[in-house]
């Protein structure tokens, strides 16, 4: 026995717990070897890890449910059918033909809708229609606004404004309308709730934006001066909403909304990793999306590693009236050229940029197949809205 002890099989004796069948006078000591102790510790660690893992999985699942909570099961199913995978990665012009499918591009498109239901309102208005292109490999993020009054055809409902797509067809209808207008597959959907953005912005310690012109909001009474400044949640909301007290109405508001979204993204990506879980929780309170928490985390980490360059633009357009209704019309040639630059990862405002062959030959890009404004708009340019930021 001593030889076995010396060999390390049993370094010390440890009395185990009393056997419940023992008499009051005593109990039989149980000898535990180090191997047994190590095994017991290992089992305990595994059990704890499994417990924590299950708790973490449950927490993530709860957040995932919160992210999709603005949609019922039927809407989620319809949206899943409307969303499409990213386009294959463009091959070089002189690359040999391949028999297998090309890998998916690192870039994909996101439909961003904004619903601005104010207090005591039961119906949310789709005040924001935005297309985002996210490239996790290069860090380029393009935000392109499409005016909410853009004249389009909505299947089954005739000529409408593009923001009616959400009301008629839900998230899936909005995705299909924007995809047809831009000529790109849309992979993800994000719906913002403006009221809840206040809490997120305050949670981030405010966001820094450049306010192009000063104004006083008739709705909130908030006054903002022109210039770069850090806005709290209420101020950011006022900036993103204002269209009456600014010079270009909806076009100015669209530019402000892009600035707020970009500023929020900057703050989130600059936050320490330890704060990410609570930030995701705050984010879940103000968005409805098909993204999972894991997908959001992967995207954030990828962009954090590469560094982010945000490009901001608006669909080239003009205002006009028809049948007593005010619409926004598409400047088709300019829109097609802009979408070619966006899809190539270029600055959408750089009209001198050379368009790569894959984008130049893609007839779908910016085709606006569902647009119903006049194809001849040469006499309406003086009514044009923002072509870029």
Coordinates of C-alpha atoms in Angstrom, one line a residue:
X1 CA 0.0 0.0 0.0
X2 CA 2.8 2.4 0.9
X3 CA 4.5 1.6 -2.4
X4 CA 1.4 2.5 -4.2
X5 CA 1.2 5.7 -2.2
X6 CA 4.8 6.5 -3.2
X7 CA 3.9 5.9 -6.8
X8 CA 1.4 8.7 -6.6
X9 CA -1.7 6.6 -6.9
X10 CA -2.9 7.8 -3.5
X11 CA -1.2 10.9 -2.1
X12 CA -3.6 11.5 0.8
X13 CA -6.8 10.1 2.2
X14 CA -9.9 12.2 2.2
X15 CA -12.9 11.3 4.2
X16 CA -16.0 11.2 2.2
X17 CA -19.4 12.0 3.4
X18 CA -21.3 9.8 5.9
X19 CA -23.2 6.9 4.5
X20 CA -26.9 7.4 5.4
X21 CA -27.0 3.8 6.6
X22 CA -24.2 4.3 9.1
X23 CA -25.0 4.1 12.8
X24 CA -24.7 7.1 15.1
X25 CA -21.6 5.7 16.6
X26 CA -19.5 6.3 13.5
X27 CA -19.2 5.8 9.8
X28 CA -16.9 4.0 7.4
X29 CA -14.3 6.4 6.0
X30 CA -14.2 6.5 2.2
X31 CA -10.8 6.9 0.6
X32 CA -10.8 9.3 -2.4
X33 CA -7.8 9.3 -4.7
X34 CA -6.6 12.3 -6.5
X35 CA -7.8 10.8 -9.7
X36 CA -11.3 10.6 -8.2
X37 CA -11.1 14.2 -7.0
X38 CA -9.9 15.4 -10.4
X39 CA -12.7 13.5 -12.0
X40 CA -15.3 15.0 -9.6
X41 CA -13.9 18.5 -10.3
X42 CA -14.0 17.9 -14.0
X43 CA -17.5 16.7 -13.9
X44 CA -18.5 19.8 -11.8
X45 CA -16.8 22.1 -14.3
X46 CA -18.6 20.4 -17.2
X47 CA -22.0 20.6 -15.5
X48 CA -21.4 24.3 -14.7
X49 CA -20.3 25.0 -18.2
X50 CA -23.4 23.2 -19.6
X51 CA -25.6 25.2 -17.2
X52 CA -24.0 28.5 -18.2
X53 CA -24.0 27.5 -21.8
X54 CA -27.7 26.7 -21.7
X55 CA -28.4 30.0 -19.8
X56 CA -26.4 31.9 -22.5
X57 CA -28.2 30.1 -25.3
X58 CA -31.5 30.9 -23.6
X59 CA -30.5 34.5 -23.3
X60 CA -29.5 34.7 -27.0
X61 CA -32.7 33.0 -28.0
X62 CA -34.7 35.5 -26.0
X63 CA -32.8 38.4 -27.8
X64 CA -33.4 36.7 -31.1
X65 CA -37.1 36.6 -30.4
X66 CA -37.1 40.2 -29.3
X67 CA -35.4 41.2 -32.7
X68 CA -38.2 39.5 -34.7
X69 CA -40.9 40.4 -32.2
X70 CA -42.4 43.1 -34.4
X71 CA -43.5 40.4 -37.0
X72 CA -46.0 37.6 -36.6
X73 CA -45.2 34.1 -37.9
X74 CA -46.8 34.7 -41.3
X75 CA -44.9 37.9 -41.8
X76 CA -41.6 36.2 -40.9
X77 CA -42.3 33.4 -43.4
X78 CA -43.2 35.8 -46.1
X79 CA -40.0 37.9 -45.4
X80 CA -37.8 34.8 -45.5
X81 CA -39.1 34.1 -49.0
X82 CA -38.5 37.7 -50.2
X83 CA -35.0 37.9 -48.9
X84 CA -32.2 36.6 -51.2
X85 CA -28.6 35.5 -50.7
X86 CA -25.8 37.9 -51.8
X87 CA -24.8 38.0 -55.4
X88 CA -21.8 35.7 -56.3
X89 CA -18.4 37.4 -56.1
X90 CA -17.6 39.1 -59.4
X91 CA -14.9 37.4 -61.4
X92 CA -12.1 39.2 -63.2
X93 CA -12.8 39.8 -66.9
X94 CA -9.9 37.5 -68.0
X95 CA -10.7 34.8 -65.4
X96 CA -11.3 31.3 -66.8
X97 CA -14.9 30.0 -66.8
X98 CA -15.7 27.7 -63.8
X99 CA -18.0 24.9 -63.6
X100 CA -18.8 25.4 -59.9
X101 CA -20.7 28.4 -58.5
X102 CA -18.6 31.4 -57.4
X103 CA -18.5 32.0 -53.6
X104 CA -20.9 34.6 -52.3
X105 CA -19.6 38.2 -52.2
X106 CA -18.6 39.7 -48.9
X107 CA -21.1 42.5 -49.6
X108 CA -24.8 42.3 -49.2
X109 CA -27.8 44.6 -49.2
X110 CA -30.1 45.5 -46.3
X111 CA -33.6 47.1 -46.5
X112 CA -33.9 49.7 -43.8
X113 CA -37.4 50.9 -43.1
X114 CA -38.4 53.5 -40.5
X115 CA -41.7 53.6 -38.8
X116 CA -42.5 56.7 -36.9
X117 CA -45.6 56.1 -34.7
X118 CA -45.8 59.1 -32.4
X119 CA -47.6 59.0 -29.0
X120 CA -51.4 58.2 -29.3
X121 CA -50.9 57.0 -32.9
X122 CA -51.9 53.4 -33.6
X123 CA -50.6 53.2 -37.2
X124 CA -46.9 53.5 -37.8
X125 CA -46.0 55.5 -40.9
X126 CA -43.1 54.3 -43.1
X127 CA -41.1 57.5 -43.1
X128 CA -37.8 56.0 -44.0
X129 CA -36.9 53.9 -47.0
X130 CA -33.2 53.2 -47.2
X131 CA -31.0 50.7 -48.9
X132 CA -27.7 49.8 -47.2
X133 CA -24.8 47.9 -48.8
X134 CA -22.5 46.3 -46.2
X135 CA -19.1 44.9 -47.2
X136 CA -17.6 43.1 -44.3
X137 CA -14.3 42.5 -46.2
X138 CA -13.5 46.1 -47.1
X139 CA -15.5 47.9 -44.3
X140 CA -17.4 50.0 -46.8
X141 CA -21.0 50.8 -45.8
X142 CA -23.3 52.6 -48.3
X143 CA -26.5 54.2 -47.1
X144 CA -28.8 55.3 -49.9
X145 CA -32.2 57.0 -49.2
X146 CA -35.2 56.4 -51.5
X147 CA -37.8 59.2 -51.0
X148 CA -40.9 57.9 -49.4
X149 CA -43.1 59.5 -52.0
X150 CA -41.3 57.8 -54.9
X151 CA -43.9 56.8 -57.6
X152 CA -43.9 53.0 -58.1
X153 CA -46.1 50.2 -59.1
X154 CA -47.1 47.9 -56.2
X155 CA -48.5 44.5 -57.4
X156 CA -52.2 44.4 -56.8
X157 CA -52.5 48.0 -55.8
X158 CA -51.5 50.0 -58.9
X159 CA -49.5 53.2 -58.8
X160 CA -48.5 54.1 -55.3
X161 CA -45.8 55.8 -53.2
X162 CA -43.1 53.4 -52.3
X163 CA -43.8 53.8 -48.6
X164 CA -47.2 52.1 -49.2
X165 CA -45.4 48.8 -49.9
X166 CA -45.0 48.2 -46.2
X167 CA -48.7 48.9 -45.5
X168 CA -49.9 46.7 -48.3
X169 CA -47.4 43.8 -48.1
X170 CA -45.7 44.0 -44.7
X171 CA -41.9 43.7 -44.5
X172 CA -41.8 41.2 -47.4
X173 CA -43.7 43.7 -49.6
X174 CA -41.3 46.5 -48.7
X175 CA -38.3 44.3 -49.5
X176 CA -39.7 43.3 -52.9
X177 CA -40.5 46.9 -53.8
X178 CA -37.0 48.2 -52.9
X179 CA -35.3 45.2 -54.5
X180 CA -37.1 45.9 -57.8
X181 CA -36.4 49.6 -57.6
X182 CA -32.6 49.2 -56.9
X183 CA -32.1 46.1 -59.0
X184 CA -30.3 44.2 -56.3
X185 CA -31.0 41.1 -54.1
X186 CA -31.8 42.1 -50.5
X187 CA -30.4 39.8 -47.9
X188 CA -31.6 41.4 -44.6
X189 CA -34.4 43.6 -43.3
X190 CA -34.3 46.2 -40.5
X191 CA -37.2 48.2 -39.3
X192 CA -36.5 51.1 -37.0
X193 CA -38.8 52.4 -34.3
X194 CA -37.9 56.1 -33.8
X195 CA -39.4 56.5 -30.3
X196 CA -37.1 53.8 -28.9
X197 CA -34.0 55.2 -30.6
X198 CA -34.0 57.8 -27.8
X199 CA -33.0 55.2 -25.2
X200 CA -30.3 53.7 -27.4
X201 CA -28.7 57.1 -28.2
X202 CA -28.7 58.0 -24.5
X203 CA -27.3 54.6 -23.7
X204 CA -24.4 55.3 -26.1
X205 CA -23.8 58.7 -24.5
X206 CA -25.1 60.6 -27.4
X207 CA -24.1 60.7 -31.1
X208 CA -22.0 63.2 -32.9
X209 CA -23.4 64.6 -36.2
X210 CA -23.1 67.6 -38.4
X211 CA -26.3 69.5 -38.5
X212 CA -26.4 71.4 -41.8
X213 CA -28.8 74.1 -40.8
X214 CA -30.3 75.3 -37.6
X215 CA -34.0 74.9 -36.8
X216 CA -36.6 74.8 -34.1
X217 CA -39.0 71.9 -34.1
X218 CA -42.6 72.8 -33.9
X219 CA -43.4 69.3 -32.6
X220 CA -40.9 69.0 -29.7
X221 CA -39.8 72.6 -29.3
X222 CA -36.1 71.5 -29.5
X223 CA -33.7 74.0 -31.1
X224 CA -30.6 72.8 -32.8
X225 CA -27.9 75.1 -34.2
X226 CA -26.0 74.4 -37.4
X227 CA -22.6 72.6 -37.0
X228 CA -21.0 69.5 -35.6
X229 CA -22.3 68.6 -32.2
X230 CA -23.2 65.7 -29.9
X231 CA -26.9 65.1 -29.6
X232 CA -28.8 63.3 -26.9
X233 CA -31.6 60.9 -27.6
X234 CA -34.4 63.5 -27.8
X235 CA -32.3 65.9 -29.9
X236 CA -31.3 63.0 -32.3
X237 CA -35.0 62.1 -32.7
X238 CA -35.9 65.8 -33.5
X239 CA -33.1 66.0 -36.0
X240 CA -34.2 62.7 -37.7
X241 CA -37.8 63.8 -37.9
X242 CA -37.7 67.4 -39.0
X243 CA -38.9 68.2 -42.5
X244 CA -41.0 71.4 -42.1
X245 CA -38.4 73.8 -40.6
X246 CA -35.6 72.8 -43.0
X247 CA -34.9 74.0 -46.5
X248 CA -35.4 70.8 -48.5
X249 CA -38.2 69.1 -46.6
X250 CA -38.2 65.3 -47.0
X251 CA -34.8 65.4 -48.7
X252 CA -33.2 67.1 -45.7
X253 CA -34.9 64.7 -43.4
X254 CA -33.5 61.7 -45.3
X255 CA -30.0 63.1 -45.1
X256 CA -30.4 63.6 -41.3
X257 CA -31.7 60.0 -40.9
X258 CA -28.6 58.7 -42.7
X259 CA -26.4 60.8 -40.5
X260 CA -28.0 59.5 -37.3
X261 CA -27.8 55.8 -38.4
X262 CA -24.1 56.3 -39.4
X263 CA -23.4 58.0 -36.0
X264 CA -25.1 55.2 -34.1
X265 CA -23.1 52.6 -36.0
X266 CA -19.9 54.5 -35.2
X267 CA -20.6 54.5 -31.5
X268 CA -21.6 50.8 -31.4
X269 CA -18.5 49.7 -33.2
X270 CA -16.3 51.9 -30.9
X271 CA -17.8 50.3 -27.8
X272 CA -15.8 47.8 -25.7
X273 CA -16.7 44.2 -26.4
X274 CA -17.9 43.8 -22.8
X275 CA -20.7 46.3 -23.5
X276 CA -21.9 44.5 -26.6
X277 CA -24.5 42.2 -24.9
X278 CA -26.3 45.2 -23.2
X279 CA -26.1 47.2 -26.4
X280 CA -27.7 44.4 -28.3
X281 CA -30.5 44.3 -25.7
X282 CA -31.0 48.1 -26.2
X283 CA -30.9 47.6 -30.0
X284 CA -33.5 44.9 -29.8
X285 CA -35.9 47.4 -28.2
X286 CA -35.9 49.7 -31.2
X287 CA -35.6 47.4 -34.2
X288 CA -37.4 44.6 -35.9
X289 CA -35.2 42.5 -38.1
X290 CA -34.5 39.0 -39.5
X291 CA -30.8 39.3 -38.2
X292 CA -30.0 37.0 -35.4
X293 CA -27.8 38.2 -32.5
X294 CA -25.0 36.0 -33.7
X295 CA -25.2 37.6 -37.2
X296 CA -25.2 41.1 -35.8
X297 CA -22.2 40.2 -33.6
X298 CA -20.3 38.7 -36.5
X299 CA -21.0 41.8 -38.7
X300 CA -19.9 44.2 -35.9
X301 CA -16.7 42.3 -35.2
X302 CA -15.8 42.1 -38.9
X303 CA -16.4 45.8 -39.4
X304 CA -14.5 46.6 -36.2
X305 CA -11.5 44.6 -37.5
X306 CA -11.5 46.3 -41.0
X307 CA -12.5 49.8 -40.0
X308 CA -15.6 51.4 -41.5
X309 CA -16.0 53.9 -44.3
X310 CA -19.6 55.1 -44.6
X311 CA -20.9 56.6 -47.9
X312 CA -24.2 58.5 -47.8
X313 CA -26.4 59.3 -50.8
X314 CA -29.9 59.8 -52.0
X315 CA -31.7 58.5 -55.1
X316 CA -31.5 61.3 -57.7
X317 CA -35.1 62.5 -58.0
X318 CA -37.5 65.4 -58.4
X319 CA -40.9 66.4 -57.1
X320 CA -44.1 66.6 -59.2
X321 CA -47.8 66.3 -58.9
X322 CA -50.3 64.0 -60.7
X323 CA -54.0 63.7 -60.2
X324 CA -53.8 66.0 -57.2
X325 CA -51.2 63.8 -55.5
X326 CA -47.6 64.8 -54.8
X327 CA -45.0 62.3 -55.9
X328 CA -41.3 62.0 -56.3
X329 CA -40.0 60.9 -59.7
X330 CA -36.9 58.9 -60.5
X331 CA -34.0 60.4 -62.5
X332 CA -33.4 57.1 -64.3
X333 CA -30.0 57.6 -65.9
X334 CA -28.5 59.1 -62.8
X335 CA -30.0 56.4 -60.5
X336 CA -28.6 53.6 -62.7
X337 CA -25.1 55.2 -62.6
X338 CA -25.3 55.7 -58.9
X339 CA -26.3 52.1 -58.2
X340 CA -23.4 50.9 -60.4
X341 CA -21.0 52.9 -58.2
X342 CA -22.7 51.6 -55.0
X343 CA -22.5 48.0 -56.2
X344 CA -18.8 48.4 -57.1
X345 CA -18.1 49.8 -53.6
X346 CA -17.3 53.2 -54.9
X347 CA -18.2 56.7 -53.6
X348 CA -21.8 57.1 -54.9
X349 CA -21.3 60.8 -55.3
X350 CA -18.2 60.5 -57.5
X351 CA -19.6 60.8 -61.0
X352 CA -16.1 60.7 -62.5
X353 CA -15.4 57.2 -61.1
X354 CA -14.8 54.5 -63.6
X355 CA -17.5 51.8 -63.4
X356 CA -16.0 48.2 -63.4
X357 CA -17.2 45.9 -66.2
X358 CA -19.3 43.6 -64.0
X359 CA -21.4 46.6 -62.8
X360 CA -21.4 48.3 -66.2
X361 CA -22.8 45.2 -67.9
X362 CA -25.4 44.4 -65.2
X363 CA -28.7 45.6 -66.7
X364 CA -30.6 45.1 -63.4
X365 CA -28.6 47.6 -61.4
X366 CA -30.7 50.8 -60.9
X367 CA -33.2 49.6 -63.5
X368 CA -36.2 50.8 -61.4
X369 CA -38.5 48.3 -63.1
X370 CA -41.4 49.2 -60.8
X371 CA -41.0 53.0 -61.1
X372 CA -43.9 54.8 -62.8
X373 CA -42.7 58.4 -63.1
X374 CA -42.1 59.8 -66.6
X375 CA -39.1 58.4 -68.4
X376 CA -38.6 61.8 -70.0
X377 CA -37.8 64.0 -67.1
X378 CA -35.5 66.5 -68.8
X379 CA -37.9 69.4 -68.2
X380 CA -38.2 68.6 -64.5
X381 CA -34.6 68.9 -63.3
X382 CA -35.2 72.3 -61.7
X383 CA -37.4 70.4 -59.2
X384 CA -34.7 67.9 -58.4
X385 CA -34.0 66.8 -54.9
X386 CA -30.7 65.8 -53.3
X387 CA -28.5 63.8 -55.7
X388 CA -26.1 63.0 -52.9
X389 CA -25.3 64.0 -49.3

